[in-house]
């Protein structure tokens, strides 16, 4: 399928698809005219890549994930990724705690008229 068709079916932008392909997250072939061609499976891959990005993973981290995470749309976890997911969750929880601390501090300042 063409990159335009992939964008339409996956809901991703052309720019995102090119970026994923250039970073080794997708596999494309080149037509004689130089255009990128993708397999039908790329729709699932793009959707899963976007899901993982939304969960806070970097492209480098996603690239290191095994096929059980990158090739199956909606895949929540597989044994090879559980540690990475736990570390990401711990990082997010630390960020939330820090934001809550800041919020409390700012509320205190506002209530004191500072």
PDB file of C-alpha atoms in Angstrom:
ATOM      1  CA  UNK A   1       0.000   0.000   0.000  1.00  0.00           C
ATOM      2  CA  UNK A   2       1.121   3.555  -0.587  1.00  0.00           C
ATOM      3  CA  UNK A   3       2.038   5.893   2.226  1.00  0.00           C
ATOM      4  CA  UNK A   4      -1.144   7.886   1.522  1.00  0.00           C
ATOM      5  CA  UNK A   5      -3.308   4.796   1.891  1.00  0.00           C
ATOM      6  CA  UNK A   6      -1.462   3.845   5.080  1.00  0.00           C
ATOM      7  CA  UNK A   7      -2.004   7.324   6.492  1.00  0.00           C
ATOM      8  CA  UNK A   8      -5.698   7.203   5.689  1.00  0.00           C
ATOM      9  CA  UNK A   9      -6.245   3.758   7.195  1.00  0.00           C
ATOM     10  CA  UNK A  10      -4.080   4.239  10.282  1.00  0.00           C
ATOM     11  CA  UNK A  11      -5.028   7.836  11.032  1.00  0.00           C
ATOM     12  CA  UNK A  12      -1.362   8.854  11.182  1.00  0.00           C
ATOM     13  CA  UNK A  13       0.138  11.738   9.272  1.00  0.00           C
ATOM     14  CA  UNK A  14       2.433  11.184   6.309  1.00  0.00           C
ATOM     15  CA  UNK A  15       5.202  12.866   8.281  1.00  0.00           C
ATOM     16  CA  UNK A  16       4.770  10.454  11.227  1.00  0.00           C
ATOM     17  CA  UNK A  17       4.816   7.427   8.948  1.00  0.00           C
ATOM     18  CA  UNK A  18       7.988   8.630   7.240  1.00  0.00           C
ATOM     19  CA  UNK A  19       9.535   9.253  10.664  1.00  0.00           C
ATOM     20  CA  UNK A  20       8.629   5.755  11.898  1.00  0.00           C
ATOM     21  CA  UNK A  21       9.991   4.229   8.699  1.00  0.00           C
ATOM     22  CA  UNK A  22      13.212   6.257   8.840  1.00  0.00           C
ATOM     23  CA  UNK A  23      13.695   5.157  12.472  1.00  0.00           C
ATOM     24  CA  UNK A  24      13.345   1.459  11.683  1.00  0.00           C
ATOM     25  CA  UNK A  25       9.907   0.966  13.204  1.00  0.00           C
ATOM     26  CA  UNK A  26       8.294   0.113   9.876  1.00  0.00           C
ATOM     27  CA  UNK A  27       9.513  -1.721   6.829  1.00  0.00           C
ATOM     28  CA  UNK A  28       8.909  -0.277   3.413  1.00  0.00           C
ATOM     29  CA  UNK A  29       9.971  -1.112  -0.071  1.00  0.00           C
ATOM     30  CA  UNK A  30      10.514   1.354  -2.867  1.00  0.00           C
ATOM     31  CA  UNK A  31       8.474   1.316  -6.050  1.00  0.00           C
ATOM     32  CA  UNK A  32      10.202   2.040  -9.340  1.00  0.00           C
ATOM     33  CA  UNK A  33       9.145   5.665  -8.996  1.00  0.00           C
ATOM     34  CA  UNK A  34      10.829   5.854  -5.558  1.00  0.00           C
ATOM     35  CA  UNK A  35       7.597   5.950  -3.565  1.00  0.00           C
ATOM     36  CA  UNK A  36       7.431   3.995  -0.329  1.00  0.00           C
ATOM     37  CA  UNK A  37       5.251   0.902  -0.302  1.00  0.00           C
ATOM     38  CA  UNK A  38       4.056  -0.779   2.885  1.00  0.00           C
ATOM     39  CA  UNK A  39       2.469  -4.112   3.660  1.00  0.00           C
ATOM     40  CA  UNK A  40      -1.070  -4.325   5.001  1.00  0.00           C
ATOM     41  CA  UNK A  41       0.406  -5.183   8.433  1.00  0.00           C
ATOM     42  CA  UNK A  42       1.819  -1.646   8.618  1.00  0.00           C
ATOM     43  CA  UNK A  43      -1.642  -0.324   9.545  1.00  0.00           C
ATOM     44  CA  UNK A  44      -1.550  -2.358  12.752  1.00  0.00           C
ATOM     45  CA  UNK A  45       2.078  -1.422  13.374  1.00  0.00           C
ATOM     46  CA  UNK A  46       1.430   2.321  13.007  1.00  0.00           C
ATOM     47  CA  UNK A  47      -1.550   2.181  15.352  1.00  0.00           C
ATOM     48  CA  UNK A  48       0.462   0.266  17.942  1.00  0.00           C
ATOM     49  CA  UNK A  49       3.437   2.633  17.611  1.00  0.00           C
ATOM     50  CA  UNK A  50       1.120   5.570  18.231  1.00  0.00           C
ATOM     51  CA  UNK A  51      -0.383   3.804  21.242  1.00  0.00           C
ATOM     52  CA  UNK A  52       3.060   3.199  22.724  1.00  0.00           C
ATOM     53  CA  UNK A  53       4.100   6.815  22.099  1.00  0.00           C
ATOM     54  CA  UNK A  54       0.912   7.969  23.832  1.00  0.00           C
ATOM     55  CA  UNK A  55       1.933   5.819  26.818  1.00  0.00           C
ATOM     56  CA  UNK A  56       5.209   7.737  27.010  1.00  0.00           C
ATOM     57  CA  UNK A  57       7.669   5.476  25.231  1.00  0.00           C
ATOM     58  CA  UNK A  58      10.348   6.914  22.963  1.00  0.00           C
ATOM     59  CA  UNK A  59      10.966   5.681  19.441  1.00  0.00           C
ATOM     60  CA  UNK A  60      14.253   4.146  20.619  1.00  0.00           C
ATOM     61  CA  UNK A  61      12.435   2.194  23.320  1.00  0.00           C
ATOM     62  CA  UNK A  62       9.744   1.078  20.888  1.00  0.00           C
ATOM     63  CA  UNK A  63      12.378  -0.014  18.375  1.00  0.00           C
ATOM     64  CA  UNK A  64      13.793  -2.301  21.069  1.00  0.00           C
ATOM     65  CA  UNK A  65      10.438  -3.911  21.793  1.00  0.00           C
ATOM     66  CA  UNK A  66       9.901  -7.396  20.418  1.00  0.00           C
ATOM     67  CA  UNK A  67       7.297  -8.160  17.790  1.00  0.00           C
ATOM     68  CA  UNK A  68       4.788  -9.124  20.489  1.00  0.00           C
ATOM     69  CA  UNK A  69       4.481  -5.398  21.264  1.00  0.00           C
ATOM     70  CA  UNK A  70       5.107  -3.749  17.906  1.00  0.00           C
ATOM     71  CA  UNK A  71       3.178  -6.031  15.584  1.00  0.00           C
ATOM     72  CA  UNK A  72      -0.044  -6.651  17.496  1.00  0.00           C
ATOM     73  CA  UNK A  73      -2.489  -3.773  17.727  1.00  0.00           C
ATOM     74  CA  UNK A  74      -3.631  -3.268  21.289  1.00  0.00           C
ATOM     75  CA  UNK A  75      -0.942  -5.519  22.755  1.00  0.00           C
ATOM     76  CA  UNK A  76      -0.717  -4.517  26.395  1.00  0.00           C
ATOM     77  CA  UNK A  77       2.381  -6.382  27.470  1.00  0.00           C
ATOM     78  CA  UNK A  78       4.577  -9.338  26.840  1.00  0.00           C
ATOM     79  CA  UNK A  79       7.198 -10.839  29.139  1.00  0.00           C
ATOM     80  CA  UNK A  80      10.068  -9.117  27.341  1.00  0.00           C
ATOM     81  CA  UNK A  81       8.611  -5.640  27.922  1.00  0.00           C
ATOM     82  CA  UNK A  82       7.206  -5.877  31.443  1.00  0.00           C
ATOM     83  CA  UNK A  83      10.315  -4.409  33.092  1.00  0.00           C
ATOM     84  CA  UNK A  84      10.423  -1.465  30.691  1.00  0.00           C
ATOM     85  CA  UNK A  85       6.734  -0.811  31.265  1.00  0.00           C
ATOM     86  CA  UNK A  86       7.169  -0.961  35.048  1.00  0.00           C
ATOM     87  CA  UNK A  87      10.056   1.509  34.886  1.00  0.00           C
ATOM     88  CA  UNK A  88       8.000   3.859  32.692  1.00  0.00           C
ATOM     89  CA  UNK A  89       5.098   3.652  35.150  1.00  0.00           C
ATOM     90  CA  UNK A  90       7.422   4.401  38.090  1.00  0.00           C
ATOM     91  CA  UNK A  91       8.798   7.411  36.237  1.00  0.00           C
ATOM     92  CA  UNK A  92       5.306   8.725  35.526  1.00  0.00           C
ATOM     93  CA  UNK A  93       4.300   8.224  39.156  1.00  0.00           C
ATOM     94  CA  UNK A  94       7.369  10.194  40.305  1.00  0.00           C
ATOM     95  CA  UNK A  95       6.434  13.008  37.919  1.00  0.00           C
ATOM     96  CA  UNK A  96       2.856  13.027  39.225  1.00  0.00           C
ATOM     97  CA  UNK A  97       4.090  13.164  42.835  1.00  0.00           C
ATOM     98  CA  UNK A  98       6.353  16.095  41.987  1.00  0.00           C
ATOM     99  CA  UNK A  99       3.521  17.937  40.241  1.00  0.00           C
ATOM    100  CA  UNK A 100       1.234  17.341  43.212  1.00  0.00           C
ATOM    101  CA  UNK A 101       3.923  18.716  45.533  1.00  0.00           C
ATOM    102  CA  UNK A 102       4.238  21.812  43.354  1.00  0.00           C
ATOM    103  CA  UNK A 103       0.475  22.239  43.245  1.00  0.00           C
ATOM    104  CA  UNK A 104       0.270  22.079  47.019  1.00  0.00           C
ATOM    105  CA  UNK A 105       3.058  24.645  47.315  1.00  0.00           C
ATOM    106  CA  UNK A 106       1.393  26.998  44.848  1.00  0.00           C
ATOM    107  CA  UNK A 107      -1.993  26.655  46.531  1.00  0.00           C
ATOM    108  CA  UNK A 108      -0.345  27.513  49.840  1.00  0.00           C
ATOM    109  CA  UNK A 109       1.254  30.589  48.332  1.00  0.00           C
ATOM    110  CA  UNK A 110      -2.059  31.723  46.873  1.00  0.00           C
ATOM    111  CA  UNK A 111      -3.947  31.188  50.109  1.00  0.00           C
ATOM    112  CA  UNK A 112      -1.315  33.223  51.981  1.00  0.00           C
ATOM    113  CA  UNK A 113      -1.601  36.033  49.461  1.00  0.00           C
ATOM    114  CA  UNK A 114       2.011  35.674  48.315  1.00  0.00           C
TER     115      UNK A 114
END
